[in-house]
Coordinates of C-alpha atoms in Angstrom, one line a residue:
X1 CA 30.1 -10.7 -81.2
X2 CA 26.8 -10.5 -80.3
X3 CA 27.2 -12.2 -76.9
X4 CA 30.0 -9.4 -76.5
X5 CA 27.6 -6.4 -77.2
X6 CA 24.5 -7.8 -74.9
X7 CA 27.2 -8.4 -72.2
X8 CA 28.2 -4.6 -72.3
X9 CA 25.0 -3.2 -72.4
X10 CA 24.3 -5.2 -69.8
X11 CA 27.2 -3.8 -67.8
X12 CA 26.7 -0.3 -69.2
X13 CA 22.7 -0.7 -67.5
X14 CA 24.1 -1.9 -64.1
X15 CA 26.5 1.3 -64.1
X16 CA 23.6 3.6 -64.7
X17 CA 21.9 2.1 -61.7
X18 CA 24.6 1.6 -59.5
X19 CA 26.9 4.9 -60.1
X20 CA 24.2 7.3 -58.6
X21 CA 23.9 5.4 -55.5
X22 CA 27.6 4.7 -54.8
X23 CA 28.1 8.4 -55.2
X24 CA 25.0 10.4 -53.5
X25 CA 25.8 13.3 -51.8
X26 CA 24.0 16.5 -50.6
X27 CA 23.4 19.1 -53.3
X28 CA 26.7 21.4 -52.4
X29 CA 28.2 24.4 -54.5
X30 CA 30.9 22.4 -55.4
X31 CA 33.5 23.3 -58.9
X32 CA 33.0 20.8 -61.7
X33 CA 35.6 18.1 -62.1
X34 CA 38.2 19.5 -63.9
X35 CA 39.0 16.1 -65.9
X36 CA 37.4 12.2 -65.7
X37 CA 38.7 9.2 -65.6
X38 CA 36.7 6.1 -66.4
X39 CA 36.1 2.7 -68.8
X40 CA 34.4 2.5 -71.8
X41 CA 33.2 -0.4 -74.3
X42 CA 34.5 0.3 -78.0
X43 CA 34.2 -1.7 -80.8
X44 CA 36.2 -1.6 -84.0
X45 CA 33.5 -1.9 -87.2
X46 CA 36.7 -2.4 -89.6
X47 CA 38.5 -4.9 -87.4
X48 CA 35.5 -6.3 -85.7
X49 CA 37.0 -6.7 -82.4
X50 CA 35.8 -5.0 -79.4
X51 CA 37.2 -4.6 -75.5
X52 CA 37.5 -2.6 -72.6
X53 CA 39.5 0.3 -72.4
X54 CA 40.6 3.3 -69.7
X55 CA 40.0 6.8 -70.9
X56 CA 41.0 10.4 -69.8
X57 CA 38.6 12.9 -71.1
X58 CA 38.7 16.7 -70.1
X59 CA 36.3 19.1 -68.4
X60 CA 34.8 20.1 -71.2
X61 CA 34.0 24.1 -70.5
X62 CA 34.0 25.4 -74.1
X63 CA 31.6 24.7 -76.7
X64 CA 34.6 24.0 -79.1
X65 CA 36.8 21.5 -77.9
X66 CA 39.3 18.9 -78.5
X67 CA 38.9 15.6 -80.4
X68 CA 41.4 12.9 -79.8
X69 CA 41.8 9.0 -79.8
X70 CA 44.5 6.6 -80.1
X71 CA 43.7 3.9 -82.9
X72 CA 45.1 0.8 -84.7
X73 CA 46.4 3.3 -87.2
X74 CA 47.9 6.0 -85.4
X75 CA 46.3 9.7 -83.7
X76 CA 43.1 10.9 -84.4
X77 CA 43.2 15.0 -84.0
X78 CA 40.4 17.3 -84.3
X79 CA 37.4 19.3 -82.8
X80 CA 34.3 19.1 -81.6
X81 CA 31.3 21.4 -81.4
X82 CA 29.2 20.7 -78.0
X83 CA 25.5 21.5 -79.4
X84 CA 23.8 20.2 -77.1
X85 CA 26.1 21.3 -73.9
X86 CA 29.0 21.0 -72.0
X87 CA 30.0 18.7 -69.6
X88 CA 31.1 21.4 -66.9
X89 CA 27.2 22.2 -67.4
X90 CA 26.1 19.6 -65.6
X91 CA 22.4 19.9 -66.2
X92 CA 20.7 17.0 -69.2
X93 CA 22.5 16.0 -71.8
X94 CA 25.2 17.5 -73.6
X95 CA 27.5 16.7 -76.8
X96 CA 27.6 17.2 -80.5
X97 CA 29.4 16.5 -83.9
X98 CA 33.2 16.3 -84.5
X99 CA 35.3 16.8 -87.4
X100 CA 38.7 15.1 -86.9
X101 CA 41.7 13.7 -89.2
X102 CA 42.5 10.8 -89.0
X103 CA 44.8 8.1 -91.4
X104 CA 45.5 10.4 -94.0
X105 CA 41.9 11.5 -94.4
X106 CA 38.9 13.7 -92.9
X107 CA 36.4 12.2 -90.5
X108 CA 33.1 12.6 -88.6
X109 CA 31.6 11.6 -85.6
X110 CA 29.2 12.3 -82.6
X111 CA 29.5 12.4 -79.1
X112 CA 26.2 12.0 -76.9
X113 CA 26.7 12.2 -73.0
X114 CA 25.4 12.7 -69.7
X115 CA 25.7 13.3 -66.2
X116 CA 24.8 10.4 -63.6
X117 CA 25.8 12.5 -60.6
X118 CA 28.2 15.4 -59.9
X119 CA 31.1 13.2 -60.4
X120 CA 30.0 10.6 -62.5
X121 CA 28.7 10.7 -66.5
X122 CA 28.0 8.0 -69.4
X123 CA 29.1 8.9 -72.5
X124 CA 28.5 7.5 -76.1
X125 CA 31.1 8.4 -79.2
X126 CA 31.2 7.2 -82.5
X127 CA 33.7 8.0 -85.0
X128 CA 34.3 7.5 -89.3
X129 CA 35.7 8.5 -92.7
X130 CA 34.8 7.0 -95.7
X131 CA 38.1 4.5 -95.6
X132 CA 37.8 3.7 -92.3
X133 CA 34.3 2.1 -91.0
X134 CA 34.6 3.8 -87.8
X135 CA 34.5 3.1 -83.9
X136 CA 32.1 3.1 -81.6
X137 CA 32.5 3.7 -77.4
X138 CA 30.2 4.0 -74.2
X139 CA 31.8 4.2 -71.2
X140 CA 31.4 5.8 -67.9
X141 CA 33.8 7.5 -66.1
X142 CA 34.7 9.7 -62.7
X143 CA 35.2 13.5 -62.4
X144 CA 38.7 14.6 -60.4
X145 CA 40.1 17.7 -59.7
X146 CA 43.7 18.9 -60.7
X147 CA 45.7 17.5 -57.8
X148 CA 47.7 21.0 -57.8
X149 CA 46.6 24.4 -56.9
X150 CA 45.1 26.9 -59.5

């Protein structure tokens, strides 16, 4: 497990580097990804497994916003309260608590992020309810447009 955890951060560390340089570009008044694609390292507290997985997170515009996950034991609905900022922002970092229901019972959790470039951001989550010890993610992930007109 431990082995596991070094291995991602040391993956996570080599993104942080890396992203920025593969995706420079000049300082243009370009919209804000509308929606991001990406990979992120979770790991299961209550299970104690942890893997790679894709993820699909939205803009992020509002300062209230969705909360949702697919877990071992079903869908994980909520909201969450960006304190800090919002990702369409774009400037430091943004993020901020969520209250969420999940298993047949009410849940925390945090959400920490921030942009690498335009396109790019790293992003930290962890969730819980007093049942369920919770799940932890960092991932990064790519900004995209809608691929159909507004």
């Amino acid at each position: 497990m431990a082995r596991t955890i070094v291995g991602a951060l040391i993956l996570m560390l080599a993104l942080t580097i890396a992203a920025p340089l593969a995706c420079a570009e000049d300082a243009v008044d370009a919209p804000a990804p509308d929606f991001y694609v990406g990979v992120r390292w979770a790991w299961d507290n209550e299970a104690d497994e942890d893997g790679l997985t894709l993820s699909v997170k939205g803009g992020g515009g509002g300062r209230l916003g969705p909360d949702v996950g697919f877990y071992d034991e079903g869908l994980l609905v909520g909201v969450s309260y960006m304190a800090l900022g919002t990702r369409r922002k774009m400037n430091g970092l943004y993020g901020g608590p969520s209250l969420f229901y999940y298993d047949d019972e009410w849940g925390g959790g945090v959400t920490l992020g921030t942009h690498l470039s335009r396109e790019v951001i790293l992003e930290a989550n962890f969730r819980r309810t007093t049942d369920w010890e919770g799940v932890g993610e960092i991932g990064v992930a790519y900004g995209l447009q809608w691929p159909w007109p507004k």
